[in-house]
Structure formats: C-alpha cells, structure tokens
PDB file of C-alpha atoms in Angstrom:
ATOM      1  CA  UNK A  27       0.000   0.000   0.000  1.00  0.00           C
ATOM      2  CA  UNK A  28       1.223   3.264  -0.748  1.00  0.00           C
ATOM      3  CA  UNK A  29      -0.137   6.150   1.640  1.00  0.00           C
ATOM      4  CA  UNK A  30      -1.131   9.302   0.190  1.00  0.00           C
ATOM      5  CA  UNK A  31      -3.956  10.787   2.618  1.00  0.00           C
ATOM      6  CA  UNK A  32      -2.750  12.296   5.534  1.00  0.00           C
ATOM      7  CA  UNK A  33      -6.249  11.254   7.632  1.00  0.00           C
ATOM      8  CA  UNK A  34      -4.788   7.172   6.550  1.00  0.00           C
ATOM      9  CA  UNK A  35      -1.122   8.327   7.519  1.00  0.00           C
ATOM     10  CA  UNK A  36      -2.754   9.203  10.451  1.00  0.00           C
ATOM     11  CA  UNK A  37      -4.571   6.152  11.531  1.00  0.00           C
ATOM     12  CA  UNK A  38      -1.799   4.357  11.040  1.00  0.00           C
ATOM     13  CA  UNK A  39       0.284   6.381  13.572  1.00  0.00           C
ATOM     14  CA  UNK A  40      -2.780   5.728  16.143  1.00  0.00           C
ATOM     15  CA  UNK A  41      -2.495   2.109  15.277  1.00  0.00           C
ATOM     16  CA  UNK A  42       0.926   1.761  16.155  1.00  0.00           C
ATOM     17  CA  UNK A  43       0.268   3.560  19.214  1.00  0.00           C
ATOM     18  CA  UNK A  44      -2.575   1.213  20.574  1.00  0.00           C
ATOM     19  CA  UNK A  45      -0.165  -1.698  19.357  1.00  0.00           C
ATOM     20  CA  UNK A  46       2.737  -0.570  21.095  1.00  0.00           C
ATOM     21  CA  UNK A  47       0.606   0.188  24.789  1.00  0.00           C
ATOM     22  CA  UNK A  48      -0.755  -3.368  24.483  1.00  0.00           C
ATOM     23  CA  UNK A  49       2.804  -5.038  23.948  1.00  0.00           C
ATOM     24  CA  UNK A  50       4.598  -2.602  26.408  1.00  0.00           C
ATOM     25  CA  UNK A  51       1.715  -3.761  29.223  1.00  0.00           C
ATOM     26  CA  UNK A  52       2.343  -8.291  28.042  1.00  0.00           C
ATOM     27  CA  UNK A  53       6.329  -7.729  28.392  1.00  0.00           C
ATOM     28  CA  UNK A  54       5.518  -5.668  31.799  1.00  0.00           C
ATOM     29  CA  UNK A  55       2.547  -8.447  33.008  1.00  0.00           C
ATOM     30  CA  UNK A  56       4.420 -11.333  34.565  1.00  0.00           C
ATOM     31  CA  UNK A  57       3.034 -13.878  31.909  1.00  0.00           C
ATOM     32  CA  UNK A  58       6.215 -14.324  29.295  1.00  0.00           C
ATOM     33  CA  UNK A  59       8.013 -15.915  32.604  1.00  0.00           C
ATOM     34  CA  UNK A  60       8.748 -19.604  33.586  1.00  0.00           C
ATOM     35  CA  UNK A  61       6.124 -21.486  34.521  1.00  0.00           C
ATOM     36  CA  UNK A  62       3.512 -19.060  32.727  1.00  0.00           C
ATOM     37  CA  UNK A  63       2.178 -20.665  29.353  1.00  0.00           C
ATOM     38  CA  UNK A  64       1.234 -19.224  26.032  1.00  0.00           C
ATOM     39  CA  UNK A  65      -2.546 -19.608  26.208  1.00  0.00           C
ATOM     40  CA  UNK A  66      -2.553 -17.361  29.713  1.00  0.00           C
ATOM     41  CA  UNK A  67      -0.752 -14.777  27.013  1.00  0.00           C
ATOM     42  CA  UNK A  68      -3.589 -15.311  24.128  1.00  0.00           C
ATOM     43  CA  UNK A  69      -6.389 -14.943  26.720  1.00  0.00           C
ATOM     44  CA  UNK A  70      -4.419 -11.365  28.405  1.00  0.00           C
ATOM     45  CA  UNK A  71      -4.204 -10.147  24.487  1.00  0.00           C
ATOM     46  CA  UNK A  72      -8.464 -10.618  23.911  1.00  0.00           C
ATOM     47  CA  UNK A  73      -8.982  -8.528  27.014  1.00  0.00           C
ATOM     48  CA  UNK A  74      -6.296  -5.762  25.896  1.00  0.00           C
ATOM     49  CA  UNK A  75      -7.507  -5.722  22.619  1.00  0.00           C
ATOM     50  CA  UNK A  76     -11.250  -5.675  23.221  1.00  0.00           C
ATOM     51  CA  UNK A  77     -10.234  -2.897  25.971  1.00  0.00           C
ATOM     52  CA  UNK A  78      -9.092  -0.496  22.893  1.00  0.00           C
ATOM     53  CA  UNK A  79     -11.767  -2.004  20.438  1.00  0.00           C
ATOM     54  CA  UNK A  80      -9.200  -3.185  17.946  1.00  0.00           C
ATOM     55  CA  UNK A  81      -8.534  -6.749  16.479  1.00  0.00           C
ATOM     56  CA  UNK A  82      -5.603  -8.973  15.859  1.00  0.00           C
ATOM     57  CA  UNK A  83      -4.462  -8.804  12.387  1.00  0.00           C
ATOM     58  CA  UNK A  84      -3.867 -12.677  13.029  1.00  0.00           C
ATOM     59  CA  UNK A  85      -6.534 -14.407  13.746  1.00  0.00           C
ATOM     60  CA  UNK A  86      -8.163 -16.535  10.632  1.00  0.00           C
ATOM     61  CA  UNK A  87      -5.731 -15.409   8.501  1.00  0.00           C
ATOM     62  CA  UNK A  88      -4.416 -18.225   6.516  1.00  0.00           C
ATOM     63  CA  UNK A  89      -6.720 -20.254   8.809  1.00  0.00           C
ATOM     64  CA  UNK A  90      -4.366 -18.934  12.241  1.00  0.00           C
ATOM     65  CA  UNK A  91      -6.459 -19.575  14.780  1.00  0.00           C
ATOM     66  CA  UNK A  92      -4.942 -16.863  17.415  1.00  0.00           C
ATOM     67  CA  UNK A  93      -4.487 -13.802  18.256  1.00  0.00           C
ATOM     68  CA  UNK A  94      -0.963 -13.626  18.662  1.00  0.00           C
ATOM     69  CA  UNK A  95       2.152 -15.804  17.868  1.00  0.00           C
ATOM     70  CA  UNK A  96       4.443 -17.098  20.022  1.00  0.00           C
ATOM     71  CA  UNK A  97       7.333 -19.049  18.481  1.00  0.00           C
ATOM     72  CA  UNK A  98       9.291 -20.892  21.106  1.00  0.00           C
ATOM     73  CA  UNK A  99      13.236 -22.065  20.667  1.00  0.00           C
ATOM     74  CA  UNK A 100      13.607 -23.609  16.736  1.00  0.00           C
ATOM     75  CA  UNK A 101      10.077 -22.790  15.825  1.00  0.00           C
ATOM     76  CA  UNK A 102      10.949 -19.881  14.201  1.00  0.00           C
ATOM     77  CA  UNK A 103       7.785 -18.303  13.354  1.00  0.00           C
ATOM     78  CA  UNK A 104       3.818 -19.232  13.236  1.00  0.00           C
ATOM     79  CA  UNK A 105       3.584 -20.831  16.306  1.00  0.00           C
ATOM     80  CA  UNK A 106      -0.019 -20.853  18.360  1.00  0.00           C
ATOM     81  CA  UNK A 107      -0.054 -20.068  21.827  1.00  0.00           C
ATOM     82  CA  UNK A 108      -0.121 -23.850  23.887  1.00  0.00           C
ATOM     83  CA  UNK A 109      -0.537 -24.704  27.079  1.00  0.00           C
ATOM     84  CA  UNK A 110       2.993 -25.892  27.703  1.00  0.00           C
ATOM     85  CA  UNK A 111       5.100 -23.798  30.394  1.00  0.00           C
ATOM     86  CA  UNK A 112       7.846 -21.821  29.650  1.00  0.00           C
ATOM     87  CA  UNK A 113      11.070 -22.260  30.831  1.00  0.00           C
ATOM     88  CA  UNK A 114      14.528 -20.385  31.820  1.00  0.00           C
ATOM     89  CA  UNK A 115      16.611 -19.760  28.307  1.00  0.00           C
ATOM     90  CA  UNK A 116      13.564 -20.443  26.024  1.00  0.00           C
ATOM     91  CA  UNK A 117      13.775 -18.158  23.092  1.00  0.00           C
ATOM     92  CA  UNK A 118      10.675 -16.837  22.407  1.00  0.00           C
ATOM     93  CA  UNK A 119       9.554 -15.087  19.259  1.00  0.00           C
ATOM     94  CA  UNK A 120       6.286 -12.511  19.676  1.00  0.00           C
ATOM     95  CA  UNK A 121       5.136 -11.860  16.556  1.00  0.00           C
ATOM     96  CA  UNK A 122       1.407  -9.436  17.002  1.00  0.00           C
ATOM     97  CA  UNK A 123      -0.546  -7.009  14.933  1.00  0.00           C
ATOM     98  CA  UNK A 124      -3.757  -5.337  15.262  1.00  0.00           C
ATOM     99  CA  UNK A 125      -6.902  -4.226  12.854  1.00  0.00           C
ATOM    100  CA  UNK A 126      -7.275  -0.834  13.212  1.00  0.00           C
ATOM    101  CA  UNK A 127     -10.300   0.849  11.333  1.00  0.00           C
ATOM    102  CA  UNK A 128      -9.559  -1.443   8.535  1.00  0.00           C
ATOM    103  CA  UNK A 129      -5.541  -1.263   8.878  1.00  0.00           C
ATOM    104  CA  UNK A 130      -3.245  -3.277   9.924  1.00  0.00           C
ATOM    105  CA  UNK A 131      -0.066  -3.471  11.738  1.00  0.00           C
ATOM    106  CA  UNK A 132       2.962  -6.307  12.300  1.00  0.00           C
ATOM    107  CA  UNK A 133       6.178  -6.109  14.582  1.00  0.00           C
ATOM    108  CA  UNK A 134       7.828  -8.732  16.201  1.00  0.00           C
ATOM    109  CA  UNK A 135      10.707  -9.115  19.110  1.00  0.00           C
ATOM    110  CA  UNK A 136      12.210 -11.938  20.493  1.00  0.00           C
ATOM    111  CA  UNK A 137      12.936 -12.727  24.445  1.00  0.00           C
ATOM    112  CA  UNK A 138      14.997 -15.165  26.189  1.00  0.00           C
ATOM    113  CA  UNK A 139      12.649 -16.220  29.214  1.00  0.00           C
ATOM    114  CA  UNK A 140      14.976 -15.474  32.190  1.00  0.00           C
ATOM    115  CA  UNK A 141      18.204 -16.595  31.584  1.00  0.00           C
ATOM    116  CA  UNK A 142      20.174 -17.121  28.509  1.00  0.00           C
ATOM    117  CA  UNK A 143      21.085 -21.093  27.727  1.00  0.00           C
ATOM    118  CA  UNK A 144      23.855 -20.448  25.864  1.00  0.00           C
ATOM    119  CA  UNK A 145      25.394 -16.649  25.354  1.00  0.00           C
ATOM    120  CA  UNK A 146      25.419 -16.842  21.662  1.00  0.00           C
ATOM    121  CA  UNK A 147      21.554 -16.590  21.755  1.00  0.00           C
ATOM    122  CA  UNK A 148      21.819 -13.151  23.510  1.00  0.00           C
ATOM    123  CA  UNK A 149      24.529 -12.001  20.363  1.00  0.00           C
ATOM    124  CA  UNK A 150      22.398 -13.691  18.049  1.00  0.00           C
ATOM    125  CA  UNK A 151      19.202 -11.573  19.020  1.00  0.00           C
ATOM    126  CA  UNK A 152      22.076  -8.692  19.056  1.00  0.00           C
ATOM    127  CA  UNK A 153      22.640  -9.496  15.464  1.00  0.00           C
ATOM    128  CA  UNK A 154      19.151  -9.691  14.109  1.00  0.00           C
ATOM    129  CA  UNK A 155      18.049  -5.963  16.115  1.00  0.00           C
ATOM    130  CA  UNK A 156      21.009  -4.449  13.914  1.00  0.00           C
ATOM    131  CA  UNK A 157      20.164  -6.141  11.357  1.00  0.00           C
ATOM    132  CA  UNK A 158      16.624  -4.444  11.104  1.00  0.00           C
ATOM    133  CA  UNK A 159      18.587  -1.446  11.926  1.00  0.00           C
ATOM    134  CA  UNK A 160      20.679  -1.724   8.964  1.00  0.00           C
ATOM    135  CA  UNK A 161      18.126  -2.104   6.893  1.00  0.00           C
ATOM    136  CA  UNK A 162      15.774   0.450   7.729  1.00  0.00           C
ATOM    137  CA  UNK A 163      18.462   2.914   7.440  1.00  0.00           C
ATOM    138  CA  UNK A 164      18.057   1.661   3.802  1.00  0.00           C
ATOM    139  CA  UNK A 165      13.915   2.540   3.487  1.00  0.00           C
ATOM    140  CA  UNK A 166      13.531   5.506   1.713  1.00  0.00           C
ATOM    141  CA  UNK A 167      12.546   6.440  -1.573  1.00  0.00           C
ATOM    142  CA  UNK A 168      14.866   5.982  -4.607  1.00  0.00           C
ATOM    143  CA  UNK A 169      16.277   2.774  -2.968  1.00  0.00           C
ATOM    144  CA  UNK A 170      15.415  -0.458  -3.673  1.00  0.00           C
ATOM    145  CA  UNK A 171      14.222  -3.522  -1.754  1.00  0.00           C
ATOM    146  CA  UNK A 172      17.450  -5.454  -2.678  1.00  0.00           C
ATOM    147  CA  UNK A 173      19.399  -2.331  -0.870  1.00  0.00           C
ATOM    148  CA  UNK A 174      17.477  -3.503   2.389  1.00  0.00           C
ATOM    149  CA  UNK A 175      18.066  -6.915   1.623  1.00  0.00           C
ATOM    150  CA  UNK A 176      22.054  -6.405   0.933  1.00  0.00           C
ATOM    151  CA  UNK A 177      22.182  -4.524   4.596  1.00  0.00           C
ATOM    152  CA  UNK A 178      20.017  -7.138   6.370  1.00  0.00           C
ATOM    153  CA  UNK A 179      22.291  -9.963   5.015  1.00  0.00           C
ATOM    154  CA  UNK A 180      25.333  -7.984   5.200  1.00  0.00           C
ATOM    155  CA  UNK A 181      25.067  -7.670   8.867  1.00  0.00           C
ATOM    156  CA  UNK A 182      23.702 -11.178   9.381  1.00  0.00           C
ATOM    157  CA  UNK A 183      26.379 -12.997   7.803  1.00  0.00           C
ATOM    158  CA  UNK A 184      29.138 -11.033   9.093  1.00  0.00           C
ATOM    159  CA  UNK A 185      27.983 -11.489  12.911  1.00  0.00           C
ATOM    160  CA  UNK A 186      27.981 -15.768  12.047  1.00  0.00           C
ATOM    161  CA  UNK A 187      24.659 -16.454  11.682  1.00  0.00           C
ATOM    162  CA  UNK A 188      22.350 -17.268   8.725  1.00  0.00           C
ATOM    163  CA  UNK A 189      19.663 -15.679   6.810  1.00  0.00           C
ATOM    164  CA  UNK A 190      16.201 -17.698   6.447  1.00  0.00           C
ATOM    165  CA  UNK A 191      15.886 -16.782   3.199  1.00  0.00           C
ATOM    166  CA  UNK A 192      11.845 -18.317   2.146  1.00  0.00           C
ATOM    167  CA  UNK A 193      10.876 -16.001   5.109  1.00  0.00           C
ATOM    168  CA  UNK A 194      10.703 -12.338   3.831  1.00  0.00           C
ATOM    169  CA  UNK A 195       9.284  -8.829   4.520  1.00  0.00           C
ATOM    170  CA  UNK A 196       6.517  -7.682   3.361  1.00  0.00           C
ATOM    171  CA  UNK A 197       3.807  -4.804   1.896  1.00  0.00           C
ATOM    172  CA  UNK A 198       1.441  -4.216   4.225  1.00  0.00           C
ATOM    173  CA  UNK A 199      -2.053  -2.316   4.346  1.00  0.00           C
ATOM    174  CA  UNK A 200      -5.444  -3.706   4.697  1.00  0.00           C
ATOM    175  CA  UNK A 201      -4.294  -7.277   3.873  1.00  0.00           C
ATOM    176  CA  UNK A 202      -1.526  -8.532   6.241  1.00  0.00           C
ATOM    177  CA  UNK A 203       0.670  -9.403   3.170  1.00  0.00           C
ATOM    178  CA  UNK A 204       0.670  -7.076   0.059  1.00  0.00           C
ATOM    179  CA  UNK A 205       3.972  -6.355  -2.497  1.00  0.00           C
ATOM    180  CA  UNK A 206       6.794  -5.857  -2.261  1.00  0.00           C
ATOM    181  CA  UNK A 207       8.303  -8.923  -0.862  1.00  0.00           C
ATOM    182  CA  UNK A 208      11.264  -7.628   1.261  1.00  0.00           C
ATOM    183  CA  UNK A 209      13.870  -9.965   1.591  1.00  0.00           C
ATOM    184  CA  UNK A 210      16.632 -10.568   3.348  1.00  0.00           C
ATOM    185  CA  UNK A 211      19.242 -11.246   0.833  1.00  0.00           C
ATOM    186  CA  UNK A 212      19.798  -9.807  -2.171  1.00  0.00           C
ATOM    187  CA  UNK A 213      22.430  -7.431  -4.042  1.00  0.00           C
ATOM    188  CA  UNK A 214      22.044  -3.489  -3.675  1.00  0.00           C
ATOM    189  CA  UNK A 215      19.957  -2.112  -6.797  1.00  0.00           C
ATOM    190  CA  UNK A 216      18.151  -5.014  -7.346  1.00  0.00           C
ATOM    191  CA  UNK A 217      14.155  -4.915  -6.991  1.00  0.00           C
ATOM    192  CA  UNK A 218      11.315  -3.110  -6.683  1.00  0.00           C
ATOM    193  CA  UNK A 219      12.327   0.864  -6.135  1.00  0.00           C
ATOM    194  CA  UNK A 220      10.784   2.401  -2.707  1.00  0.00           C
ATOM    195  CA  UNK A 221       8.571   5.336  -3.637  1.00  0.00           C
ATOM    196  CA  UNK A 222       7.491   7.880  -0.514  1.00  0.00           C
ATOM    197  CA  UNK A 223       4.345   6.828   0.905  1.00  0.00           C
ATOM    198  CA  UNK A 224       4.804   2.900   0.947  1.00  0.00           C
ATOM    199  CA  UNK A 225       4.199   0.368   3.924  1.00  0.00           C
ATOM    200  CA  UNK A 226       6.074  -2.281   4.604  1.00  0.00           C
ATOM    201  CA  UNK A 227       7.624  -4.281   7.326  1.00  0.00           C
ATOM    202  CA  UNK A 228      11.340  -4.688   7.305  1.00  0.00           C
ATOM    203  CA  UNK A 229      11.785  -8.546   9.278  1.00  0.00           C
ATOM    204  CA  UNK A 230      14.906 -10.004   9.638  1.00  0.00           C
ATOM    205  CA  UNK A 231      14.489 -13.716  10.201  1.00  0.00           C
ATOM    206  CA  UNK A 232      17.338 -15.462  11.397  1.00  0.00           C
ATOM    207  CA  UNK A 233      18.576 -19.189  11.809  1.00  0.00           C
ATOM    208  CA  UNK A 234      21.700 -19.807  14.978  1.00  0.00           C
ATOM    209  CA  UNK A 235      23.172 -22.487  13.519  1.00  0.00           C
ATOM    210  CA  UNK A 236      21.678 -23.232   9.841  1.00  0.00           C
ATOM    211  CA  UNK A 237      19.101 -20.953   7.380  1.00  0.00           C
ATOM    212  CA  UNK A 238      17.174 -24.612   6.749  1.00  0.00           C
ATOM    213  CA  UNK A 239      13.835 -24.820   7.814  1.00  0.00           C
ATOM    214  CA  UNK A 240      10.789 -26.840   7.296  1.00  0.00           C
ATOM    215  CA  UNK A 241       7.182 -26.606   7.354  1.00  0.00           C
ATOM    216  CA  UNK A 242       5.519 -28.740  10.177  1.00  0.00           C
ATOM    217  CA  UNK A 243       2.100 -28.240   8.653  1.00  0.00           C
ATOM    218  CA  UNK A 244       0.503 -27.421  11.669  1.00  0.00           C
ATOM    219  CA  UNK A 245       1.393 -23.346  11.243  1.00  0.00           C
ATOM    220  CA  UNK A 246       4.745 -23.543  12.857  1.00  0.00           C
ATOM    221  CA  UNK A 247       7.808 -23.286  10.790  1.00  0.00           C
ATOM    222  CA  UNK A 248      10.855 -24.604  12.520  1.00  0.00           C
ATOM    223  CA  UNK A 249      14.677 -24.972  11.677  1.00  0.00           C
ATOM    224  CA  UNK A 250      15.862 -28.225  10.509  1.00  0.00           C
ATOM    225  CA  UNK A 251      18.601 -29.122  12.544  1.00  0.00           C
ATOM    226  CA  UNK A 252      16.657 -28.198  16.351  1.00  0.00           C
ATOM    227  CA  UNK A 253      19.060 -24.827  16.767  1.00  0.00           C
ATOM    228  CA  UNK A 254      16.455 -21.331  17.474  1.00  0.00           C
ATOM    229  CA  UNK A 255      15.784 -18.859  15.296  1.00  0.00           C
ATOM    230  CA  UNK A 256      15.777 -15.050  15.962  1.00  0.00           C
ATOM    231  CA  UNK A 257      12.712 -12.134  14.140  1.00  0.00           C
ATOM    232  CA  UNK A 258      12.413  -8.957  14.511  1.00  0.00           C
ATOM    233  CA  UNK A 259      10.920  -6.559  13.266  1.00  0.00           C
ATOM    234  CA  UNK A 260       9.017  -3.354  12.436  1.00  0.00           C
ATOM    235  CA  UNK A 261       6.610  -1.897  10.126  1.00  0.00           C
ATOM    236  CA  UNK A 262       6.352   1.880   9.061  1.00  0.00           C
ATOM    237  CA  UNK A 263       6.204   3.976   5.864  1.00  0.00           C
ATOM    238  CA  UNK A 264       9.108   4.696   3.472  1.00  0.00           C
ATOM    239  CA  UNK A 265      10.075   8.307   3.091  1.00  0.00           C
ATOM    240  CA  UNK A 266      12.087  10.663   0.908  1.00  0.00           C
ATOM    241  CA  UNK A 267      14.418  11.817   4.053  1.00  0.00           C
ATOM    242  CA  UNK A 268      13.922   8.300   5.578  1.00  0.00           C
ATOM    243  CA  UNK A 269      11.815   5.751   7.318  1.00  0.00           C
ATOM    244  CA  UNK A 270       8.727   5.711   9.385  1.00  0.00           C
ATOM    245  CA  UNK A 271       8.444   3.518  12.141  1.00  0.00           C
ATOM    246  CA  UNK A 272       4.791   3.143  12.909  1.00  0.00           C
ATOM    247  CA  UNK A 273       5.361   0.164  15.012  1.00  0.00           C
TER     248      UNK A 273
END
C-alpha cells in the first residue's frame, strides 16, 4: 500500500500507538516468565484488545487460529499459543498485529525467558536488532528492496549467523501481506524501487546455527537441525528523508 492521505497516515500512527501500549503492558505483566504458558498470554491479548476495540491482524488469517504468535526455541515463526510452560533460556519469538479501522499493523521481538542457555543466543538476538537497523536505514525512496536486503544480510552474515531466506518482509495495508516482498538477501539495486508513501515491514528472520527450515504443517515453521531462530521486526512507511516507524 502506498499512503497518500494524511487522515490514513494518520490512523496508522494511532495504530501503532494502541499496538505498542498493548505489547509494552504483556512484556511488563508477569506472563512471558517460567512457569507461565502461552494460552494465559492469548487470553491477556483478547482482554487488551477488546479494551481499545481493535482486532488482531492474526486471527483466521491463513486459517491462524490466534491472536498472537508465540514461536518458542527452533520454531521460528507461526507458532499458536499452547498450554505448555515456559522455561529459563527459552527463546521466544512474539510476533502481534492489530486491525485498526480497517488497517493493519505487524512487529515482532524476540525474548529469552529469564536466563540465557547459551550466550550466543543473547549475540544472536544482538545481530538480528542491527540487522533491522541496517536495513531500515536503507527505506527511503529511490532505494530499492534489494538495498534492504544487501544490509540485512550484510550484517547477518558477518555477525555468524544465517539468513532464512523463504521467510521475507513484506507490503502491508489492509491485507496482512501485500507487495513488495522484502527480503533478506539480495544485491544493492536489485528490486522493486521504494517510492514515498509505501508500507512495509522490514523482518529479519534469522537461523543460529543453519538458514534450513521446514514446514511442520501445523502453522509452525521450525529450523531443521533443532538450533532457534531469531525475528524482529518493524513496520512503518518509506520516506524521501527516511523511514517511518509506525510500530
């Protein structure tokens, strides 16, 4: 979606700031801690969300049946909440959007649920937050997506771990996934060419130990060989002086 109208612009901006309050209160409620489980966190995110009188951006689509996603160790993404507890050095990916007078939003963080199992998780989190970084330095208009994707892998590869590369960025508006793909590898120049007023979400998905994955079926996408794997990131709008962040 490209945004022209300043009153869309503008819901967009309140979106982000309804999204943001409702993640700021789940990392601040107790419930991503051992011993808590992930349904406890989907039934918190109904209440929040019927509180503000917004929707998940999640829910049915592509037949997900919650409202957020919480991808636990090497399920790297698309994960349902479960009743299983967590425990100290899980790495948990929490992946949430909202519906917001017909728009949507999408950001994701990971956590390591008290302490850290191993220390390269922490620098592999590290890695992946400058990785979005380094790419949305790269979001403005007269790039291209393949000069996001060059920074995101750049900084990736360089700090030893791998890029997942079938999981990409995306366009976003009132669908949850529109064009441009954004991926995370690719050459500078290459691609689409960002034009002022698009929105998309810049998400650096990262393997530990490998960039193979497969497809359980069942929603959750894990890597092959059992190590974690590391998201982030953020949606905004592309701009001629720079990027957006709109959550």
């Amino acid at each position: 979606m490209i945004v022209t109208d300043p009153k869309i612009l503008q819901i967009l901006r309140d979106a982000g700031k309804i999204h943001r309050e409702i993640i700021d209160e789940l990392m601040k409620s107790g419930l991503l801690a051992i011993g808590r489980v992930g349904i406890e966190v989907e039934e918190w995110i109904k209440k929040a969300q019927k509180a503000r009188g917004v929707e998940s951006a999640f829910l049915g689509q592509y037949d997900y049946p919650a409202n957020i996603i919480l991808s636990v160790n090497d399920v790297v993404v698309h994960w349902v909440p479960l009743d299983i507890p967590f425990e100290s050095g899980d790495v948990v990916k929490v992946d949430y959007g909202i519906r917001y007078k017909g728009y949507l939003t999408d950001a994701a963080t990971t956590i390591i649920i008290w302490e850290p199992s191993n220390p390269r998780h922490v620098r592999c989190i590290e890695v992946a937050r400058e990785a979005l970084a380094a790419g949305l330095l790269q979001a403005k208009s007269g790039n291209t997506v393949g000069d996001i994707s060059s920074a995101i892998e750049t900084t990736v590869t360089q700090g030893g771990f791998h890029i997942i590369r079938e999981l990409t960025g995306h366009g976003l508006g009132t669908q949850i996934h529109e064009k441009p793909d954004i991926y995370n590898f690719w050459k500078p120049g290459k691609g689409e060419r960002l034009k002022a007023g698009m929105y998309i979400a810049i998400e650096p998905i990262v393997g530990f130990s490998t960039r193979h994955i497969f497809d359980t079926g069942k929603h959750a996408i894990c890597m092959q060989d059992g190590g974690i794997g590391v998201q982030e990131e953020h949606c905004g709008i592309v701009g001629d002086e720079g990027f957006e962040i709109i959550v």
